[in-house]
Amino acid sequence: YFLIFDSPSLHPRISESEKSYLETSFETTNLLSKNKRQLFTPWINIFSSPAVWAALVIETAFSYADYTLSNYLPTYLNVVMRFNIESIGLYSSLPYIGTFVFIIIGGIAADKLLEKHLLTTGQVRKTMVVIGSLITSVLFVSIGYMSCTEQLEVIIILMVAVSFQGLLIAGYICNIVDIAPKYAGTITGLAKTFSAVAGIVATFVTPKVTMDNTPDQWRTAFYMVGGILMAGVVVFTVFGSGEVQPWAKSHRLSLKTHDINAKLLDIKFSWKSLEMLETGNGEELMMTNLSFNYNEQQ
């Protein structure tokens, strides 16, 4: 009620410059949405792009690790680490508090690196992915070698491991917008499809691997999580990019810029015409019309 309004013009707490920018952007977007050619999606280019596949692979790898952790961490804590069943809910949720914090830290750090031109966009994304995945993988594997007498140490390691996953948000998630801003929604939809498949695989594979809930079996499960994450890191590091891909650049948009400007000018001209007619400035209206037609042809 206090934060959301029907339009920028009704919002009482935004500046005039921001209000003007939002309303102009909305007007331009409406003009573009009426152009049927804007609905074209370059599927062949998307599916043949190494940069897109790099983002899809790291999304899949991260999702496998995340689904494994969120679905089976309570079982591991209860059966292997001998945690009290009443405390498992609390201990299972603690790591995600760290994730929330590291998402914010990762975003701020990435922006600072870009603002100061210390790294390129691609290097920033890859750095976040490498740091987050490497630390998470190593710590997951180390948990498999701990016993039920080290409960506190396990919780601390889990909190650190899951917290560093938050850096991946400033890595591959933002990277989709970097490489194809016009088609970020479409590619994100593909990424989430791959993510769902990874979740299905994780919920099928992990119970099979940990069928008897022995420490060795869980160690194998953690090795799989670490290995899949690192495989995703290698693919993303080699094939990932921070630049807008050639097929995702706004060639069509640039060709239509004249059309958009002409339509916007036409709207403004119509209002000016009405004002001139109301004031009886017919001669001025004729000269303005000739000037407008000349500029539009140019």
mmCIF file of C-alpha atoms in Angstrom:
data_model
loop_
_atom_site.group_PDB
_atom_site.id
_atom_site.type_symbol
_atom_site.label_atom_id
_atom_site.label_comp_id
_atom_site.label_asym_id
_atom_site.label_seq_id
_atom_site.Cartn_x
_atom_site.Cartn_y
_atom_site.Cartn_z
ATOM 1 C CA TYR A 1 0.000 0.000 0.000
ATOM 2 C CA PHE A 2 2.828 2.403 0.870
ATOM 3 C CA LEU A 3 5.417 1.329 -1.712
ATOM 4 C CA ILE A 4 3.496 0.340 -4.852
ATOM 5 C CA PHE A 5 1.525 2.678 -7.126
ATOM 6 C CA ASP A 6 -0.288 2.264 -10.437
ATOM 7 C CA SER A 7 2.139 4.378 -12.461
ATOM 8 C CA PRO A 8 5.339 6.415 -12.023
ATOM 9 C CA SER A 9 3.358 9.650 -12.259
ATOM 10 C CA LEU A 10 1.408 8.713 -9.119
ATOM 11 C CA HIS A 11 4.455 7.832 -7.026
ATOM 12 C CA PRO A 12 5.127 10.586 -4.460
ATOM 13 C CA ARG A 13 8.746 9.731 -3.653
ATOM 14 C CA ILE A 14 10.645 9.490 -6.958
ATOM 15 C CA SER A 15 12.456 12.354 -8.633
ATOM 16 C CA GLU A 16 11.157 14.098 -11.728
ATOM 17 C CA SER A 17 14.097 12.821 -13.803
ATOM 18 C CA GLU A 18 13.413 9.213 -12.809
ATOM 19 C CA LYS A 19 9.693 9.664 -13.421
ATOM 20 C CA SER A 20 10.379 11.047 -16.900
ATOM 21 C CA TYR A 21 12.785 8.220 -17.688
ATOM 22 C CA LEU A 22 10.315 5.521 -16.635
ATOM 23 C CA GLU A 23 7.416 7.013 -18.556
ATOM 24 C CA THR A 24 9.507 7.488 -21.721
ATOM 25 C CA SER A 25 10.836 3.930 -21.499
ATOM 26 C CA PHE A 26 7.334 2.584 -21.060
ATOM 27 C CA GLU A 27 6.107 4.525 -24.086
ATOM 28 C CA THR A 28 8.980 3.192 -26.242
ATOM 29 C CA THR A 29 8.421 -0.366 -25.013
ATOM 30 C CA ASN A 30 4.769 -0.173 -25.993
ATOM 31 C CA LEU A 31 5.740 0.898 -29.511
ATOM 32 C CA LEU A 32 8.197 -1.976 -29.806
ATOM 33 C CA SER A 33 5.740 -4.555 -28.485
ATOM 34 C CA LYS A 34 3.349 -3.735 -31.332
ATOM 35 C CA ASN A 35 5.994 -4.655 -33.876
ATOM 36 C CA LYS A 36 5.577 -8.356 -34.680
ATOM 37 C CA ARG A 37 9.174 -8.744 -35.809
ATOM 38 C CA GLN A 38 10.321 -8.194 -32.230
ATOM 39 C CA LEU A 39 8.821 -11.569 -31.287
ATOM 40 C CA PHE A 40 11.480 -13.436 -33.261
ATOM 41 C CA THR A 41 13.745 -15.623 -31.086
ATOM 42 C CA PRO A 42 17.017 -16.897 -32.640
ATOM 43 C CA TRP A 43 16.739 -20.451 -31.333
ATOM 44 C CA ILE A 44 19.488 -21.825 -33.570
ATOM 45 C CA ASN A 45 21.907 -19.155 -32.381
ATOM 46 C CA ILE A 46 20.964 -19.747 -28.765
ATOM 47 C CA PHE A 47 21.473 -23.505 -28.917
ATOM 48 C CA SER A 48 24.720 -23.188 -30.862
ATOM 49 C CA SER A 49 26.246 -20.570 -28.561
ATOM 50 C CA PRO A 50 29.116 -21.822 -26.330
ATOM 51 C CA ALA A 51 28.462 -18.952 -23.910
ATOM 52 C CA VAL A 52 24.830 -20.004 -23.472
ATOM 53 C CA TRP A 53 25.772 -23.644 -22.952
ATOM 54 C CA ALA A 54 28.379 -22.598 -20.389
ATOM 55 C CA ALA A 55 25.659 -20.831 -18.392
ATOM 56 C CA LEU A 56 23.316 -23.825 -18.742
ATOM 57 C CA VAL A 57 25.982 -26.288 -17.600
ATOM 58 C CA ILE A 58 26.940 -24.342 -14.472
ATOM 59 C CA GLU A 59 23.232 -23.875 -13.675
ATOM 60 C CA THR A 60 22.757 -27.642 -13.931
ATOM 61 C CA ALA A 61 25.804 -28.383 -11.778
ATOM 62 C CA PHE A 62 24.781 -25.915 -9.087
ATOM 63 C CA SER A 63 21.210 -27.201 -9.063
ATOM 64 C CA TYR A 64 22.372 -30.798 -8.601
ATOM 65 C CA ALA A 65 24.396 -29.728 -5.555
ATOM 66 C CA ASP A 66 21.597 -27.568 -4.194
ATOM 67 C CA TYR A 67 18.879 -30.204 -4.566
ATOM 68 C CA THR A 68 21.110 -32.832 -2.985
ATOM 69 C CA LEU A 69 21.819 -30.597 -0.026
ATOM 70 C CA SER A 70 18.298 -29.306 0.551
ATOM 71 C CA ASN A 71 16.659 -32.731 0.161
ATOM 72 C CA TYR A 72 19.131 -35.009 1.930
ATOM 73 C CA LEU A 73 21.058 -32.884 4.426
ATOM 74 C CA PRO A 74 18.506 -33.642 7.201
ATOM 75 C CA THR A 75 18.900 -37.366 6.546
ATOM 76 C CA TYR A 76 22.689 -37.122 6.681
ATOM 77 C CA LEU A 77 22.633 -35.128 9.920
ATOM 78 C CA ASN A 78 20.224 -37.562 11.547
ATOM 79 C CA VAL A 79 21.549 -40.917 10.383
ATOM 80 C CA VAL A 80 25.293 -40.365 10.020
ATOM 81 C CA MET A 81 26.068 -37.435 12.335
ATOM 82 C CA ARG A 82 23.544 -38.547 15.000
ATOM 83 C CA PHE A 83 21.874 -35.177 15.444
ATOM 84 C CA ASN A 84 18.721 -35.019 17.518
ATOM 85 C CA ILE A 85 15.717 -35.126 15.196
ATOM 86 C CA GLU A 86 14.219 -32.073 16.943
ATOM 87 C CA SER A 87 17.278 -29.930 16.187
ATOM 88 C CA ILE A 88 17.735 -30.981 12.555
ATOM 89 C CA GLY A 89 15.341 -28.353 11.215
ATOM 90 C CA LEU A 90 17.338 -25.555 12.817
ATOM 91 C CA TYR A 91 20.732 -26.916 11.807
ATOM 92 C CA SER A 92 19.575 -27.587 8.239
ATOM 93 C CA SER A 93 18.360 -24.003 7.810
ATOM 94 C CA LEU A 94 21.348 -22.223 9.361
ATOM 95 C CA PRO A 95 23.569 -22.547 6.256
ATOM 96 C CA TYR A 96 21.043 -20.655 4.120
ATOM 97 C CA ILE A 97 21.337 -17.576 6.328
ATOM 98 C CA GLY A 98 24.943 -17.413 5.193
ATOM 99 C CA THR A 99 23.834 -17.796 1.583
ATOM 100 C CA PHE A 100 21.622 -14.728 1.917
ATOM 101 C CA VAL A 101 24.540 -12.704 3.294
ATOM 102 C CA PHE A 102 26.979 -13.874 0.630
ATOM 103 C CA ILE A 103 24.551 -13.068 -2.183
ATOM 104 C CA ILE A 104 24.672 -9.454 -1.036
ATOM 105 C CA ILE A 105 28.443 -9.504 -0.516
ATOM 106 C CA GLY A 106 29.012 -11.093 -3.919
ATOM 107 C CA GLY A 107 26.849 -8.518 -5.678
ATOM 108 C CA ILE A 108 28.616 -5.594 -4.031
ATOM 109 C CA ALA A 109 32.058 -7.074 -4.710
ATOM 110 C CA ALA A 110 31.234 -7.746 -8.370
ATOM 111 C CA ASP A 111 29.953 -4.194 -8.865
ATOM 112 C CA LYS A 112 33.059 -2.691 -7.249
ATOM 113 C CA LEU A 113 35.369 -4.740 -9.472
ATOM 114 C CA LEU A 114 33.474 -3.562 -12.535
ATOM 115 C CA GLU A 115 33.235 0.069 -11.439
ATOM 116 C CA LYS A 116 36.972 0.290 -10.795
ATOM 117 C CA HIS A 117 37.747 -1.572 -14.054
ATOM 118 C CA LEU A 118 39.880 -4.083 -12.176
ATOM 119 C CA LEU A 119 38.378 -6.980 -14.132
ATOM 120 C CA THR A 120 36.262 -7.379 -17.234
ATOM 121 C CA THR A 121 32.663 -8.528 -16.950
ATOM 122 C CA GLY A 122 33.582 -12.054 -18.020
ATOM 123 C CA GLN A 123 36.439 -12.227 -15.531
ATOM 124 C CA VAL A 124 34.195 -11.056 -12.701
ATOM 125 C CA ARG A 125 31.564 -13.689 -13.481
ATOM 126 C CA LYS A 126 34.142 -16.460 -13.730
ATOM 127 C CA THR A 127 35.903 -15.364 -10.547
ATOM 128 C CA MET A 128 32.658 -15.531 -8.577
ATOM 129 C CA VAL A 129 31.819 -18.945 -9.986
ATOM 130 C CA VAL A 130 35.305 -20.365 -9.360
ATOM 131 C CA ILE A 131 35.560 -19.101 -5.778
ATOM 132 C CA GLY A 132 32.037 -20.134 -4.834
ATOM 133 C CA SER A 133 32.163 -23.575 -6.436
ATOM 134 C CA LEU A 134 35.727 -24.468 -5.449
ATOM 135 C CA ILE A 135 35.267 -23.718 -1.747
ATOM 136 C CA THR A 136 31.862 -25.405 -1.704
ATOM 137 C CA SER A 137 33.204 -28.538 -3.416
ATOM 138 C CA VAL A 138 36.230 -28.907 -1.130
ATOM 139 C CA LEU A 139 34.155 -28.439 2.009
ATOM 140 C CA PHE A 140 31.473 -30.870 0.877
ATOM 141 C CA VAL A 141 34.070 -33.556 0.279
ATOM 142 C CA SER A 142 35.704 -32.875 3.652
ATOM 143 C CA ILE A 143 32.391 -33.426 5.431
ATOM 144 C CA GLY A 144 32.402 -37.000 4.209
ATOM 145 C CA TYR A 145 35.497 -37.699 6.312
ATOM 146 C CA MET A 146 34.065 -36.386 9.586
ATOM 147 C CA SER A 147 32.548 -38.485 12.342
ATOM 148 C CA CYS A 148 29.533 -38.058 14.600
ATOM 149 C CA THR A 149 31.810 -36.773 17.368
ATOM 150 C CA GLU A 150 32.457 -33.611 15.317
ATOM 151 C CA GLN A 151 28.947 -32.231 15.122
ATOM 152 C CA LEU A 152 29.865 -28.610 15.748
ATOM 153 C CA GLU A 153 32.616 -28.714 13.136
ATOM 154 C CA VAL A 154 30.211 -30.207 10.595
ATOM 155 C CA ILE A 155 27.665 -27.423 11.126
ATOM 156 C CA ILE A 156 30.355 -24.754 10.759
ATOM 157 C CA ILE A 157 31.710 -26.327 7.569
ATOM 158 C CA LEU A 158 28.203 -26.665 6.149
ATOM 159 C CA MET A 159 27.479 -23.014 6.894
ATOM 160 C CA VAL A 160 30.657 -21.894 5.137
ATOM 161 C CA ALA A 161 30.121 -24.240 2.179
ATOM 162 C CA VAL A 162 26.526 -23.212 1.542
ATOM 163 C CA SER A 163 27.292 -19.548 2.200
ATOM 164 C CA PHE A 164 29.857 -19.443 -0.583
ATOM 165 C CA GLN A 165 27.234 -20.732 -2.987
ATOM 166 C CA GLY A 166 25.764 -17.242 -2.750
ATOM 167 C CA LEU A 167 28.665 -15.944 -4.844
ATOM 168 C CA LEU A 168 27.336 -17.920 -7.790
ATOM 169 C CA ILE A 169 24.416 -15.518 -8.062
ATOM 170 C CA ALA A 170 26.834 -12.740 -9.009
ATOM 171 C CA GLY A 171 28.434 -15.224 -11.399
ATOM 172 C CA TYR A 172 26.361 -17.308 -13.763
ATOM 173 C CA ILE A 173 22.924 -15.864 -12.927
ATOM 174 C CA CYS A 174 23.941 -12.336 -13.940
ATOM 175 C CA ASN A 175 25.933 -13.736 -16.847
ATOM 176 C CA ILE A 176 22.783 -14.571 -18.778
ATOM 177 C CA VAL A 177 21.944 -10.871 -18.899
ATOM 178 C CA ASP A 178 25.542 -10.099 -19.914
ATOM 179 C CA ILE A 179 25.600 -12.327 -22.974
ATOM 180 C CA ALA A 180 22.045 -11.868 -24.276
ATOM 181 C CA PRO A 181 20.075 -9.083 -22.585
ATOM 182 C CA LYS A 182 17.332 -9.158 -25.225
ATOM 183 C CA TYR A 183 16.754 -12.889 -24.693
ATOM 184 C CA ALA A 184 17.622 -13.167 -21.006
ATOM 185 C CA GLY A 185 14.097 -14.272 -20.143
ATOM 186 C CA THR A 186 14.120 -17.051 -22.726
ATOM 187 C CA ILE A 187 17.568 -18.318 -21.756
ATOM 188 C CA THR A 188 16.718 -18.131 -18.058
ATOM 189 C CA GLY A 189 13.681 -20.284 -18.777
ATOM 190 C CA LEU A 190 15.946 -22.828 -20.469
ATOM 191 C CA ALA A 191 18.342 -22.684 -17.528
ATOM 192 C CA LYS A 192 15.542 -23.361 -15.060
ATOM 193 C CA THR A 193 14.436 -26.305 -17.177
ATOM 194 C CA PHE A 194 17.943 -27.747 -16.930
ATOM 195 C CA SER A 195 17.837 -26.980 -13.213
ATOM 196 C CA ALA A 196 14.636 -28.958 -12.782
ATOM 197 C CA VAL A 197 16.128 -31.917 -14.655
ATOM 198 C CA ALA A 198 19.177 -31.775 -12.393
ATOM 199 C CA GLY A 199 16.858 -31.859 -9.391
ATOM 200 C CA ILE A 200 15.103 -34.935 -10.728
ATOM 201 C CA VAL A 201 18.429 -36.668 -11.310
ATOM 202 C CA ALA A 202 19.688 -35.717 -7.840
ATOM 203 C CA THR A 203 16.587 -37.076 -6.120
ATOM 204 C CA PHE A 204 16.980 -40.328 -8.062
ATOM 205 C CA VAL A 205 20.750 -40.809 -7.773
ATOM 206 C CA THR A 206 21.428 -39.766 -4.177
ATOM 207 C CA PRO A 207 19.087 -42.325 -2.522
ATOM 208 C CA LYS A 208 20.614 -45.036 -4.701
ATOM 209 C CA VAL A 209 24.147 -44.079 -3.712
ATOM 210 C CA THR A 210 23.300 -43.759 0.002
ATOM 211 C CA MET A 211 20.982 -46.743 0.145
ATOM 212 C CA ASP A 212 22.464 -48.141 3.393
ATOM 213 C CA ASN A 213 23.354 -44.711 4.847
ATOM 214 C CA THR A 214 26.917 -45.703 5.614
ATOM 215 C CA PRO A 215 29.638 -43.024 5.934
ATOM 216 C CA ASP A 216 31.373 -44.405 2.839
ATOM 217 C CA GLN A 217 28.219 -44.076 0.769
ATOM 218 C CA TRP A 218 27.658 -40.500 1.885
ATOM 219 C CA ARG A 219 31.293 -39.757 1.143
ATOM 220 C CA THR A 220 30.649 -40.949 -2.394
ATOM 221 C CA ALA A 221 27.571 -38.724 -2.631
ATOM 222 C CA PHE A 222 29.586 -35.697 -1.520
ATOM 223 C CA TYR A 223 32.344 -36.534 -3.992
ATOM 224 C CA MET A 224 29.712 -36.576 -6.723
ATOM 225 C CA VAL A 225 28.447 -33.152 -5.672
ATOM 226 C CA GLY A 226 31.966 -31.737 -5.642
ATOM 227 C CA GLY A 227 32.908 -33.361 -8.928
ATOM 228 C CA ILE A 228 29.795 -32.156 -10.754
ATOM 229 C CA LEU A 229 30.290 -28.626 -9.441
ATOM 230 C CA MET A 230 33.917 -28.540 -10.563
ATOM 231 C CA ALA A 231 33.010 -29.942 -13.976
ATOM 232 C CA GLY A 232 30.558 -27.072 -14.350
ATOM 233 C CA VAL A 233 33.257 -24.605 -13.304
ATOM 234 C CA VAL A 234 35.656 -25.910 -15.955
ATOM 235 C CA VAL A 235 33.042 -25.583 -18.701
ATOM 236 C CA PHE A 236 32.030 -22.099 -17.578
ATOM 237 C CA THR A 237 35.633 -20.929 -17.273
ATOM 238 C CA VAL A 238 36.558 -22.171 -20.741
ATOM 239 C CA PHE A 239 33.431 -21.283 -22.709
ATOM 240 C CA GLY A 240 31.795 -18.557 -20.643
ATOM 241 C CA SER A 241 31.768 -14.952 -21.806
ATOM 242 C CA GLY A 242 30.923 -11.556 -20.409
ATOM 243 C CA GLU A 243 30.238 -9.880 -23.736
ATOM 244 C CA VAL A 244 26.961 -9.526 -25.597
ATOM 245 C CA GLN A 245 26.900 -12.233 -28.244
ATOM 246 C CA PRO A 246 26.750 -11.082 -31.892
ATOM 247 C CA TRP A 247 23.347 -12.663 -32.479
ATOM 248 C CA ALA A 248 21.952 -10.975 -29.344
ATOM 249 C CA LYS A 249 22.890 -7.448 -30.295
ATOM 250 C CA SER A 250 20.069 -5.047 -31.107
ATOM 251 C CA HIS A 251 20.519 -4.911 -34.886
ATOM 252 C CA ARG A 252 16.796 -4.995 -35.480
ATOM 253 C CA LEU A 253 16.243 -2.457 -32.763
ATOM 254 C CA SER A 254 18.745 -0.047 -34.278
ATOM 255 C CA LEU A 255 17.050 -0.316 -37.662
ATOM 256 C CA LYS A 256 13.758 0.639 -36.078
ATOM 257 C CA THR A 257 15.089 3.561 -34.066
ATOM 258 C CA HIS A 258 14.020 5.973 -36.826
ATOM 259 C CA ASP A 259 10.528 4.471 -36.853
ATOM 260 C CA ILE A 260 10.241 4.773 -33.085
ATOM 261 C CA ASN A 261 11.462 8.362 -33.067
ATOM 262 C CA ALA A 262 9.118 9.227 -35.920
ATOM 263 C CA LYS A 263 6.139 7.829 -34.031
ATOM 264 C CA LEU A 264 7.102 9.619 -30.860
ATOM 265 C CA LEU A 265 7.561 12.836 -32.828
ATOM 266 C CA ASP A 266 4.202 12.257 -34.462
ATOM 267 C CA ILE A 267 2.587 12.069 -31.033
ATOM 268 C CA LYS A 268 4.278 15.288 -29.924
ATOM 269 C CA PHE A 269 3.428 16.969 -33.253
ATOM 270 C CA SER A 270 -0.233 16.050 -32.888
ATOM 271 C CA TRP A 271 -0.411 17.761 -29.509
ATOM 272 C CA LYS A 272 1.386 20.832 -30.877
ATOM 273 C CA SER A 273 -1.005 20.926 -33.814
ATOM 274 C CA LEU A 274 -3.997 20.977 -31.516
ATOM 275 C CA GLU A 275 -2.458 23.761 -29.478
ATOM 276 C CA MET A 276 -1.774 25.832 -32.614
ATOM 277 C CA LEU A 277 -5.258 25.282 -33.955
ATOM 278 C CA GLU A 278 -6.737 26.383 -30.650
ATOM 279 C CA THR A 279 -4.666 29.582 -30.706
ATOM 280 C CA GLY A 280 -5.338 30.217 -34.407
ATOM 281 C CA ASN A 281 -1.700 29.948 -35.518
ATOM 282 C CA GLY A 282 -2.484 28.296 -38.840
ATOM 283 C CA GLU A 283 0.576 29.695 -40.648
ATOM 284 C CA GLU A 284 2.923 28.475 -37.920
ATOM 285 C CA LEU A 285 1.243 25.049 -38.072
ATOM 286 C CA MET A 286 1.891 24.824 -41.842
ATOM 287 C CA MET A 287 5.597 25.709 -41.442
ATOM 288 C CA THR A 288 5.985 23.207 -38.577
ATOM 289 C CA ASN A 289 4.318 20.508 -40.679
ATOM 290 C CA LEU A 290 6.704 21.111 -43.589
ATOM 291 C CA SER A 291 9.708 21.044 -41.245
ATOM 292 C CA PHE A 292 8.501 17.850 -39.570
ATOM 293 C CA ASN A 293 7.954 16.065 -42.913
ATOM 294 C CA TYR A 294 11.431 17.088 -44.075
ATOM 295 C CA ASN A 295 13.106 15.809 -40.873
ATOM 296 C CA GLU A 296 11.180 12.558 -41.030
ATOM 297 C CA GLN A 297 12.320 11.907 -44.604
ATOM 298 C CA GLN A 298 15.934 12.613 -43.560
#
